[in-house]
Amino acid sequence: MTYLWVLTSLSCLSAVSAEIRLVDLTHMHGPSTIYWPGNPKYNFTIMYEANSFATAEHGGTHLDSPSHFAKGAWHTAQIPMENLYGPGVVIDVKSKTKNNPDYRVTLQDLMDWERKYGRIPRKSVVVMNSGWSYFYPNKTRVFNSTTSDDPSTFHFPGWHEDAVTWLLNNRHINVLGVDTPSTDYGQSTTFPVHVILGKANIPGMENVAFLDRIPVNGTMIYAAVIKLYDGSGGPIRVFATITEKEPINIINNSEAKQ
Ligand SMILES: *[C@@H]1O[C@H](CO)[C@@H](O)[C@H](O)[C@H]1NC(C)=O
Ligand SMILES: *[C@@H]1O[C@H](CO)[C@@H](O)[C@H](O)[C@H]1NC(C)=O
Ligand SMILES: *[C@@H]1O[C@H](CO)[C@@H](O)[C@H](O)[C@H]1NC(C)=O
Ligand SMILES: *[C@@H]1O[C@H](CO)[C@@H](O)[C@H](O)[C@H]1NC(C)=O
Ligand SMILES: *[C@@H]1O[C@H](CO)[C@@H](O)[C@H](O)[C@H]1NC(C)=O
Ligand SMILES: [Zn+2]
């Protein structure tokens, strides 16, 4: 009897040690949420703890549905949940964006990741970490422009279309993300990455936060988007799951109030 009890307790203990940890990769949605110029302002109306809020789809940490740039592609609520998560592949380009805010992630960056961590897994969520998360929610710094209502003056990093085309033709990804306001870099006028992703029915994630809190391989990333009827995007709660054995810098999902 005692022996059996010990065995049962031990198996419970090992179940506990296999538990996963959640890491929030989402900026606060609120009055300081950053929108692309031209969008209506965030509107939070206090109604005695049964409040009302109105937000543009493309603000803060959010999803670009494939329909955003491709007619006939999935709207927000049509994206299958199976396509909204996968193994996390973080492409850290902080050393390159430091002196070049117009940096675009290259095929070489993807090759460098694969040399260190192996082939990009199937159904991956591939995200650029440019270090931009630390600038949020300062508009001047995020758009890297003193005229944050004029996109022609924006200078922030994004993906190069050649790297994205290679990813779609040679690997299998579920979602492509950035920690900046757009999957195309700030100086883009034709938004080729948005077009390529839309046509391939691949959602994009923008303004992903706190990527330094997770390892660049070995996590799972989830893009839990609002189930918005006919949406072209919408706010997402992005989070990663991580096993306790992985090295992590910070594990603190709290942040300052806004
Ligand atoms: C904000 O929302 C409230 C509640 O729906 C509405 O009464 C108000 O007109 C809205 N304000 C703006 C600026 O849209
Ligand atoms: C935002 O960043 C700019 C440029 O670095 C700085 O001048 C400004 O004080 C910052 N604003 C806030 C609210 O911190
Ligand atoms: C834009 O980025 C460059 C390079 O990081 C920096 O030197 C410059 O001060 C930034 N401009 C603004 C307005 O933040
Ligand atoms: C991450 O990559 C390293 C280096 O290749 C490897 O040792 C490690 O097992 C990988 N982690 C996971 C969880 O796949
Ligand atoms: C987590 O961060 C919050 C906000 O920065 C801070 O108030 C809190 O003390 C931190 N908690 C831990 C356990 O470090
Ligand atoms: Zn968007």
Coordinates of C-alpha atoms and ligand atoms in Angstrom, one line a residue:
M1 CA 0.0 0.0 0.0
T2 CA 2.7 2.5 1.1
Y3 CA 4.9 1.5 -1.8
L4 CA 2.0 2.1 -4.3
W5 CA 1.4 5.5 -2.7
V6 CA 5.0 6.5 -3.1
L7 CA 4.9 5.5 -6.8
T8 CA 1.8 7.5 -7.4
S9 CA 3.3 10.6 -5.7
L10 CA 6.4 10.3 -7.8
S11 CA 4.5 10.2 -11.0
C12 CA 2.6 13.2 -9.9
L13 CA 5.8 15.0 -9.2
S14 CA 7.2 14.3 -12.6
A15 CA 3.9 15.5 -14.2
V16 CA 4.4 18.8 -12.3
S17 CA 8.0 19.3 -13.5
A18 CA 6.9 18.8 -17.1
E19 CA 4.5 21.8 -16.8
I20 CA 4.8 24.6 -19.3
R21 CA 5.3 28.3 -18.5
L22 CA 3.4 31.0 -20.4
V23 CA 5.2 34.2 -21.6
D24 CA 3.1 37.1 -22.7
L25 CA 4.3 38.7 -25.9
T26 CA 1.6 41.4 -26.1
H27 CA 1.7 45.2 -25.5
M28 CA -1.1 46.6 -23.3
H29 CA -4.1 47.6 -25.3
G30 CA -5.3 51.0 -24.1
P31 CA -5.1 54.8 -24.5
S32 CA -1.4 54.6 -25.6
T33 CA -2.0 52.0 -28.3
I34 CA -0.2 52.9 -31.5
Y35 CA -2.2 52.9 -34.7
W36 CA -1.1 53.5 -38.3
P37 CA -2.0 57.1 -39.3
G38 CA -5.5 57.6 -40.5
N39 CA -7.2 55.2 -38.1
P40 CA -9.8 56.4 -35.7
K41 CA -8.6 56.9 -32.1
Y42 CA -9.1 54.3 -29.4
N43 CA -12.3 55.0 -27.6
F44 CA -12.8 53.6 -24.1
T45 CA -16.0 54.8 -22.5
I46 CA -16.4 54.2 -18.8
M47 CA -19.9 52.9 -18.0
Y48 CA -19.7 51.7 -14.4
E49 CA -17.7 48.5 -14.9
A50 CA -19.7 47.6 -18.0
N51 CA -17.6 49.7 -20.3
S52 CA -17.5 50.2 -24.0
F53 CA -14.5 50.2 -26.2
A54 CA -13.9 50.8 -29.8
T55 CA -10.6 50.2 -31.6
A56 CA -9.3 50.0 -35.2
E57 CA -8.3 46.5 -36.1
H58 CA -4.7 47.4 -36.9
G59 CA -3.4 48.8 -33.7
G60 CA -0.9 47.7 -31.0
T61 CA -0.1 44.0 -31.0
H62 CA -2.4 42.8 -33.7
L63 CA -3.0 40.3 -36.5
D64 CA -3.1 41.1 -40.3
S65 CA -5.6 38.7 -41.7
P66 CA -4.7 37.5 -45.2
S67 CA -7.8 39.4 -46.6
H68 CA -6.1 42.7 -45.6
F69 CA -4.0 42.7 -48.8
A70 CA -5.6 39.8 -50.9
K71 CA -9.1 39.7 -52.2
G72 CA -10.9 36.4 -51.4
A73 CA -8.3 35.4 -48.7
W74 CA -9.3 34.6 -45.2
H75 CA -11.0 37.2 -43.0
T76 CA -10.2 37.1 -39.3
A77 CA -12.9 34.7 -38.1
Q78 CA -12.2 32.4 -41.1
I79 CA -8.6 31.6 -40.2
P80 CA -8.5 28.1 -38.7
M81 CA -7.2 28.0 -35.2
E82 CA -4.7 25.4 -36.3
N83 CA -3.1 28.1 -38.4
L84 CA -2.6 30.5 -35.5
Y85 CA 0.1 28.7 -33.6
G86 CA 3.3 26.8 -34.0
P87 CA 6.9 26.3 -33.1
G88 CA 8.5 29.7 -32.4
V89 CA 11.4 30.8 -34.7
V90 CA 12.8 34.1 -33.5
I91 CA 15.1 35.8 -35.9
D92 CA 17.2 38.2 -33.8
V93 CA 18.5 41.0 -35.9
K94 CA 19.2 43.5 -33.0
S95 CA 22.9 43.9 -33.9
K96 CA 21.9 44.8 -37.5
T97 CA 19.1 47.3 -36.8
K98 CA 21.1 49.1 -34.2
N99 CA 22.7 51.4 -36.8
N100 CA 20.3 50.8 -39.6
P101 CA 16.6 51.4 -38.8
D102 CA 15.7 50.5 -42.5
Y103 CA 17.1 46.9 -42.1
R104 CA 15.1 44.1 -43.7
V105 CA 15.5 40.5 -42.6
T106 CA 17.4 38.6 -45.3
L107 CA 17.6 35.0 -46.5
Q108 CA 21.1 34.9 -44.9
D109 CA 19.5 35.7 -41.5
L110 CA 17.3 32.6 -41.9
M111 CA 20.3 30.5 -43.0
D112 CA 22.2 31.6 -39.9
W113 CA 19.3 30.6 -37.7
E114 CA 19.1 27.1 -39.4
R115 CA 22.8 26.6 -39.0
K116 CA 22.6 27.1 -35.3
Y117 CA 19.2 25.5 -34.5
G118 CA 18.3 23.2 -37.3
R119 CA 15.7 23.3 -40.1
I120 CA 12.8 25.7 -39.5
P121 CA 10.1 23.4 -38.2
R122 CA 6.8 22.8 -40.1
K123 CA 3.9 25.2 -39.2
S124 CA 6.3 27.6 -37.5
V125 CA 5.5 31.1 -36.2
V126 CA 8.5 33.0 -37.5
V127 CA 9.1 36.4 -35.9
M128 CA 11.7 39.2 -36.3
N129 CA 13.2 40.5 -33.1
S130 CA 14.6 43.9 -34.0
G131 CA 14.7 45.3 -30.4
W132 CA 11.8 47.7 -31.3
S133 CA 9.6 46.5 -28.5
Y134 CA 11.6 48.7 -26.0
F135 CA 10.5 51.8 -27.9
Y136 CA 6.8 51.1 -27.5
P137 CA 4.5 53.0 -26.9
N138 CA 6.6 56.1 -27.8
K139 CA 5.3 56.9 -31.3
T140 CA 8.3 59.0 -32.3
R141 CA 10.6 56.1 -31.5
V142 CA 8.4 53.3 -32.9
F143 CA 7.9 55.0 -36.2
N144 CA 11.4 56.5 -35.8
S145 CA 10.1 59.8 -37.1
T146 CA 9.1 63.2 -35.6
T147 CA 6.1 63.3 -38.0
S148 CA 4.2 60.2 -36.9
D149 CA 1.3 61.0 -39.1
D150 CA 3.4 60.8 -42.3
P151 CA 4.3 57.2 -43.3
S152 CA 6.8 58.5 -46.0
T153 CA 9.1 59.6 -43.1
F154 CA 8.9 56.2 -41.2
H155 CA 12.2 54.3 -40.6
F156 CA 11.8 50.9 -38.9
P157 CA 12.9 47.4 -39.8
G158 CA 10.8 44.7 -41.4
W159 CA 11.1 41.6 -43.7
H160 CA 12.7 41.6 -47.1
E161 CA 10.3 40.1 -49.6
D162 CA 13.0 37.8 -51.0
A163 CA 13.4 36.1 -47.5
V164 CA 9.6 35.8 -47.2
T165 CA 9.3 34.3 -50.7
W166 CA 12.0 31.8 -49.9
L167 CA 10.3 30.9 -46.6
L168 CA 6.9 30.2 -48.4
N169 CA 8.5 28.2 -51.2
N170 CA 11.0 26.1 -49.2
R171 CA 9.6 25.9 -45.7
H172 CA 6.1 25.6 -44.2
I173 CA 5.1 28.5 -41.9
N174 CA 1.8 29.3 -40.2
V175 CA 2.4 33.0 -39.2
L176 CA 5.0 35.7 -39.9
G177 CA 5.6 38.4 -37.3
V178 CA 7.5 41.5 -36.5
D179 CA 8.1 43.6 -33.3
T180 CA 7.6 46.8 -35.5
P181 CA 4.4 48.3 -36.8
S182 CA 4.5 46.5 -40.2
T183 CA 5.9 43.3 -41.8
D184 CA 7.2 45.6 -44.5
Y185 CA 9.8 48.0 -43.4
G186 CA 9.0 51.7 -42.7
Q187 CA 10.2 53.1 -46.0
S188 CA 8.1 50.6 -48.1
T189 CA 5.6 52.2 -50.5
T190 CA 4.3 49.0 -52.2
F191 CA 4.1 46.6 -49.2
P192 CA 5.3 43.5 -51.1
V193 CA 5.5 41.3 -47.9
H194 CA 1.8 42.1 -47.1
V195 CA 0.9 41.1 -50.7
I196 CA 2.9 37.8 -50.6
L197 CA 1.5 36.8 -47.2
G198 CA -2.1 37.6 -48.2
K199 CA -1.9 35.6 -51.4
A200 CA -0.5 32.6 -49.5
N201 CA -3.3 32.9 -46.8
I202 CA -0.6 33.5 -44.1
P203 CA -1.5 35.8 -41.3
G204 CA 1.0 38.5 -40.2
M205 CA 1.6 39.7 -36.6
E206 CA 2.7 43.3 -35.9
N207 CA 4.1 45.0 -32.8
V208 CA 4.8 41.7 -31.1
A209 CA 6.3 42.5 -27.6
F210 CA 9.1 41.3 -25.3
L211 CA 10.7 38.7 -27.6
D212 CA 13.8 38.9 -25.4
R213 CA 11.9 37.0 -22.8
I214 CA 11.9 33.7 -24.8
P215 CA 14.6 31.6 -26.4
V216 CA 15.0 31.9 -30.2
N217 CA 14.1 28.2 -30.6
G218 CA 12.2 25.5 -28.8
T219 CA 9.1 27.4 -27.8
M220 CA 5.5 27.4 -29.1
I221 CA 4.0 30.7 -30.1
Y222 CA 0.2 31.3 -30.1
A223 CA -1.5 34.2 -31.9
A224 CA -4.9 34.2 -30.2
V225 CA -6.9 36.7 -32.3
I226 CA -10.4 38.0 -31.6
K227 CA -12.9 36.0 -33.6
L228 CA -14.0 39.0 -35.5
Y229 CA -16.7 38.5 -38.2
D230 CA -15.5 39.9 -41.6
G231 CA -12.4 41.4 -39.9
S232 CA -9.2 42.3 -41.9
G233 CA -7.2 41.8 -38.7
G234 CA -7.7 42.5 -35.0
P235 CA -6.1 42.6 -31.6
I236 CA -4.2 39.5 -30.5
R237 CA -3.0 38.1 -27.3
V238 CA 0.3 36.7 -28.4
F239 CA 2.0 34.3 -26.0
A240 CA 4.7 31.6 -25.9
T241 CA 4.8 28.4 -24.0
I242 CA 8.2 27.3 -22.8
T243 CA 9.5 24.4 -20.8
E244 CA 11.1 25.3 -17.4
K245 CA 14.4 23.8 -18.5
E246 CA 14.9 26.4 -21.2
P247 CA 17.1 29.4 -20.3
I248 CA 15.0 32.6 -20.0
N249 CA 16.1 36.1 -19.1
I250 CA 12.9 37.5 -17.5
I251 CA 9.8 35.8 -16.4
N252 CA 7.5 38.5 -15.3
N253 CA 4.3 39.0 -17.2
S254 CA 3.3 42.1 -15.3
E255 CA 4.0 45.6 -16.7
A256 CA 3.4 49.2 -15.6
K257 CA -0.1 50.5 -15.9
Q258 CA -0.9 53.0 -18.7
Ligands
LIG1 C1 -17.0 56.7 -27.9 O1 -17.9 55.7 -27.6 C2 -19.1 56.2 -26.9 C3 -19.9 55.0 -26.4 O2 -20.3 54.2 -27.5 C4 -19.8 57.1 -27.8 O3 -20.9 57.7 -27.1 C5 -18.9 58.3 -28.2 O4 -19.5 59.1 -29.1 C6 -17.6 57.7 -28.8 N1 -16.7 58.8 -29.1 C7 -16.1 59.0 -30.2 C8 -15.1 60.1 -30.3 O5 -16.3 58.3 -31.2
LIG2 C1 9.7 59.8 -27.1 O1 10.9 59.7 -27.7 C2 11.4 61.0 -28.1 C3 12.7 60.8 -28.9 O2 13.6 60.0 -28.3 C4 11.7 61.8 -26.8 O3 12.1 63.1 -27.2 C5 10.4 61.9 -26.1 O4 10.6 62.6 -24.8 C6 9.8 60.6 -25.8 N1 8.5 60.7 -25.3 C7 8.1 60.2 -24.1 C8 6.7 60.4 -23.7 O5 8.9 59.5 -23.4
LIG3 C1 15.9 57.0 -35.9 O1 16.8 55.9 -35.8 C2 18.1 56.4 -35.8 C3 19.0 55.1 -35.8 O2 18.7 54.3 -34.8 C4 18.4 57.3 -34.7 O3 19.7 57.8 -34.8 C5 17.4 58.5 -34.8 O4 17.6 59.3 -33.6 C6 16.0 58.0 -34.8 N1 15.1 59.1 -35.0 C7 14.1 59.3 -34.2 C8 13.2 60.5 -34.6 O5 13.8 58.7 -33.2
LIG4 C1 17.6 24.8 -29.5 O1 18.8 24.7 -30.3 C2 19.9 24.1 -29.6 C3 21.1 24.3 -30.4 O2 21.0 23.5 -31.6 C4 19.6 22.7 -29.2 O3 20.6 22.2 -28.4 C5 18.3 22.7 -28.4 O4 17.9 21.4 -28.1 C6 17.2 23.4 -29.1 N1 16.1 23.5 -28.2 C7 14.9 22.9 -28.4 C8 13.9 23.0 -27.3 O5 14.6 22.4 -29.5
LIG5 C1 7.0 42.3 -12.2 O1 7.0 43.6 -12.8 C2 6.1 44.5 -12.2 C3 6.0 45.7 -13.0 O2 7.3 46.1 -13.5 C4 6.7 44.8 -10.8 O3 5.8 45.7 -10.1 C5 6.7 43.5 -10.0 O4 7.3 43.7 -8.7 C6 7.5 42.4 -10.7 N1 7.4 41.1 -10.0 C7 8.4 40.4 -9.8 C8 8.1 39.1 -9.1 O5 9.6 40.7 -10.1
ZN6 ZN -1.9 45.5 -39.6

